[in-house]
Short mmCIF file of C-alpha atoms in Angstrom, two decimals:
data_model
loop_
_atom_site.label_atom_id
_atom_site.label_comp_id
_atom_site.label_asym_id
_atom_site.label_seq_id
_atom_site.Cartn_x
_atom_site.Cartn_y
_atom_site.Cartn_z
CA SER A 1 -13.04 2.65 -9.67
CA LEU A 2 -16.43 1.28 -10.55
CA GLU A 3 -19.38 0.11 -8.42
CA ILE A 4 -21.76 -2.55 -9.70
CA ASN A 5 -24.90 -3.44 -7.70
CA TYR A 6 -27.17 -6.37 -8.46
CA GLU A 7 -30.45 -7.05 -6.64
CA LEU A 8 -30.86 -10.67 -5.56
CA GLY A 9 -33.84 -12.13 -3.76
CA CYS A 10 -31.86 -12.41 -0.51
CA GLY A 11 -30.09 -9.04 -0.73
CA VAL A 12 -27.85 -6.80 -2.82
CA LEU A 13 -24.58 -8.03 -4.36
CA THR A 14 -22.01 -5.25 -4.83
CA ALA A 15 -18.71 -5.46 -6.74
CA ILE A 16 -16.15 -2.63 -6.63
CA PRO A 17 -13.12 -3.18 -8.90
CA SER A 18 -10.42 -0.50 -8.92
CA TYR A 19 -7.06 0.27 -10.53
CA ALA A 20 -4.72 3.18 -9.83
CA GLU A 21 -1.33 4.11 -11.24
CA SER A 22 0.90 6.96 -10.17
CA TYR A 23 4.27 8.33 -11.18
CA THR A 24 6.35 11.02 -9.49
CA HIS A 25 9.72 12.55 -10.25
CA ASN A 26 11.50 14.33 -7.41
CA VAL A 27 14.67 16.35 -7.86
CA ASP A 28 16.82 18.18 -5.35
CA ASP A 29 19.02 21.12 -6.24
CA HIS A 30 21.33 20.38 -3.26
CA LEU A 31 21.67 24.13 -2.62
CA ASP A 32 18.98 24.77 -0.05
CA GLY A 33 17.58 21.30 0.58
CA LEU A 34 14.28 22.02 -1.16
CA SER A 35 12.86 19.33 -3.41
CA MET A 36 10.73 19.89 -6.48
CA ASN A 37 8.16 17.39 -7.73
CA THR A 38 8.20 18.32 -11.42
CA GLY A 39 7.43 15.22 -13.48
CA ASN A 40 9.61 16.79 -16.20
CA ASP A 41 13.22 15.82 -16.90
CA ALA A 42 13.96 19.36 -18.18
CA TYR A 43 13.92 20.60 -14.57
CA ASP A 44 16.42 18.02 -13.31
CA LEU A 45 18.69 20.31 -11.30
CA GLY A 46 20.47 17.61 -9.39
CA GLU A 47 20.12 14.06 -8.19
CA GLY A 48 16.59 12.79 -8.27
CA GLN A 49 14.36 9.85 -7.84
CA GLN A 50 11.41 8.56 -9.82
CA ASN A 51 8.67 6.49 -8.21
CA SER A 52 5.87 4.52 -9.80
CA ARG A 53 3.06 2.64 -8.09
CA ASP A 54 0.42 0.31 -9.51
CA GLN A 55 -2.50 -0.74 -7.35
CA THR A 56 -5.34 -3.13 -8.13
CA SER A 57 -8.13 -3.76 -5.67
CA GLY A 58 -11.56 -5.27 -5.50
CA GLU A 59 -14.38 -5.71 -3.03
CA LEU A 60 -17.31 -8.09 -3.26
CA ARG A 61 -20.09 -7.89 -0.68
CA LEU A 62 -23.60 -9.16 -0.08
CA ALA A 63 -25.92 -7.03 2.03
CA SER A 64 -29.42 -7.57 3.42
CA PRO A 65 -32.36 -6.10 1.51
CA ALA A 66 -32.97 -2.40 2.25
CA ASP A 67 -36.37 -3.08 3.88
CA SER A 68 -35.09 -5.84 6.20
CA LYS A 69 -35.45 -5.44 9.99
CA TRP A 70 -32.38 -7.63 10.48
CA VAL A 71 -29.47 -5.80 8.77
CA TRP A 72 -26.38 -7.76 7.72
CA LEU A 73 -23.39 -7.50 5.42
CA ALA A 74 -20.68 -10.00 4.42
CA GLY A 75 -17.81 -9.54 1.99
CA TYR A 76 -14.27 -10.00 0.75
CA PHE A 77 -11.59 -7.37 -0.04
CA TYR A 78 -8.36 -7.84 -2.05
CA MET A 79 -5.59 -5.35 -2.90
CA LYS A 80 -2.25 -5.77 -4.65
CA SER A 81 0.17 -2.87 -4.84
CA ASP A 82 3.65 -2.70 -6.29
CA SER A 83 5.93 0.31 -6.12
CA ARG A 84 9.25 0.83 -7.85
CA ARG A 85 11.88 3.52 -7.46
CA TYR A 86 14.28 4.58 -10.17
CA GLY A 87 16.99 7.19 -10.48
CA MET A 88 19.04 7.42 -7.31
CA ASP A 89 18.13 3.84 -6.42
CA GLU A 90 19.72 2.54 -9.61
CA GLN A 91 23.08 3.84 -8.44
CA ASP A 92 25.14 1.68 -6.07
CA ALA A 93 24.39 2.86 -2.52
CA THR A 94 28.11 3.00 -1.73
CA SER A 95 29.19 5.09 -4.75
CA TYR A 96 27.97 8.62 -3.92
CA ALA A 97 31.17 9.83 -2.19
CA ASP A 98 29.29 12.47 -0.19
CA ASP A 99 29.70 11.35 3.47
CA GLN A 100 26.03 10.32 3.70
CA TYR A 101 23.99 7.13 3.86
CA HIS A 102 21.91 6.16 0.81
CA GLN A 103 19.32 3.48 0.20
CA GLN A 104 18.68 1.39 -2.89
CA LEU A 105 15.22 -0.16 -3.07
CA LYS A 106 13.93 -2.72 -5.51
CA SER A 107 10.21 -3.22 -6.09
CA ASN A 108 8.18 -3.90 -2.99
CA PRO A 109 4.88 -5.72 -3.56
CA LEU A 110 2.11 -5.59 -0.97
CA ILE A 111 -0.90 -7.92 -0.93
CA SER A 112 -3.80 -7.41 1.45
CA SER A 113 -6.97 -9.47 1.71
CA ALA A 114 -9.83 -9.64 4.19
CA PHE A 115 -13.14 -11.34 4.88
CA PHE A 116 -15.59 -9.20 6.83
CA GLY A 117 -19.13 -9.16 8.15
CA GLN A 118 -21.48 -7.12 10.30
CA THR A 119 -24.98 -7.63 11.59
CA THR A 120 -27.54 -5.59 13.52
CA TYR A 121 -30.55 -7.27 15.11
CA PRO A 122 -33.43 -5.25 16.61
CA VAL A 123 -34.32 -6.85 19.96
CA THR A 124 -37.03 -4.20 20.52
CA ASP A 125 -37.99 -0.96 18.78
CA ARG A 126 -35.51 0.91 20.98
CA PHE A 127 -32.77 -1.69 21.54
CA ARG A 128 -30.51 -3.25 18.88
CA ILE A 129 -27.52 -5.54 19.06
CA THR A 130 -24.68 -5.01 16.55
CA GLY A 131 -21.60 -7.14 15.96
CA GLY A 132 -18.94 -7.28 13.32
CA ILE A 133 -15.73 -9.11 12.50
CA ARG A 134 -12.86 -8.81 10.01
CA PHE A 135 -10.18 -11.42 9.28
CA ALA A 136 -7.27 -9.86 7.38
CA ASN A 137 -3.96 -10.98 5.92
CA ASP A 138 -1.25 -8.54 4.83
CA LYS A 139 1.90 -9.67 3.00
CA GLU A 140 4.82 -7.43 2.09
CA LYS A 141 8.23 -8.09 0.55
CA ARG A 142 11.09 -5.65 0.21
CA ASP A 143 14.65 -5.89 -1.07
CA PHE A 144 16.93 -3.01 -0.16
CA ARG A 145 20.52 -2.01 0.44
CA ILE A 146 22.00 0.75 2.61
CA GLY A 147 25.45 2.15 2.03
CA GLY A 148 27.65 5.19 2.24
CA SER A 149 31.04 6.47 1.23
CA TYR A 150 33.28 9.36 2.23
CA SER A 151 33.98 12.21 -0.19
CA THR A 152 37.28 10.43 -0.91
CA GLY A 153 35.30 7.47 -2.29
CA GLU A 154 36.20 5.14 0.57
CA VAL A 155 33.18 3.04 1.59
CA PHE A 156 32.27 3.43 5.27
CA TYR A 157 29.16 1.20 5.27
CA ASP A 158 27.59 -1.42 3.02
CA SER A 159 24.75 -3.57 4.31
CA GLY A 160 24.64 -5.73 1.19
CA TRP A 161 21.23 -6.65 -0.22
CA LEU A 162 18.73 -7.24 2.58
CA HIS A 163 15.39 -9.02 2.23
CA TYR A 164 12.38 -8.27 4.40
CA GLU A 165 9.07 -10.17 4.42
CA SER A 166 6.04 -9.87 6.62
CA ASP A 167 2.92 -12.03 6.66
CA VAL A 168 0.50 -10.71 9.25
CA ASN A 169 -2.91 -12.15 10.11
CA SER A 170 -5.24 -10.03 12.20
CA THR A 171 -8.76 -10.24 13.53
CA THR A 172 -10.81 -7.19 14.43
CA TYR A 173 -14.21 -7.38 16.04
CA LYS A 174 -16.85 -4.99 17.29
CA GLY A 175 -19.82 -5.57 19.47
#
């Protein structure tokens, strides 16, 4: 991430752009139930799963000058994240033939954004009033499938592809 500050006559403008990327590879030897997070295909002792996540975020805020008696801050935050799973999830959830349930998951993007503000006003030298508010919106989408089959190969459950979406607005305040 990076932080950029710019002095304006009315306050300080701050921008914080950020990008993160991660990748994990988990394998399970199926002997004792312990998983290893190796990141190396040479250690693939059994079935495994690979996960990758990309996240981009940014914050822009304007704050009162440092020497101001009346302290205030207003800003906007945005984040987009997308995770993908490979390996076990590429296999049909009903084809394992091991008497267990399995999940297949396609990419699941998440978008979060918020406007926020806070202010503190000194009524006297010993008494201040502070208030703040945040309006947020979080959106998530997910496509997944749950299935299982007996060791004979007979399917005992198949949910088919399911789609989940949430779009949540929230307001948080402090006073």
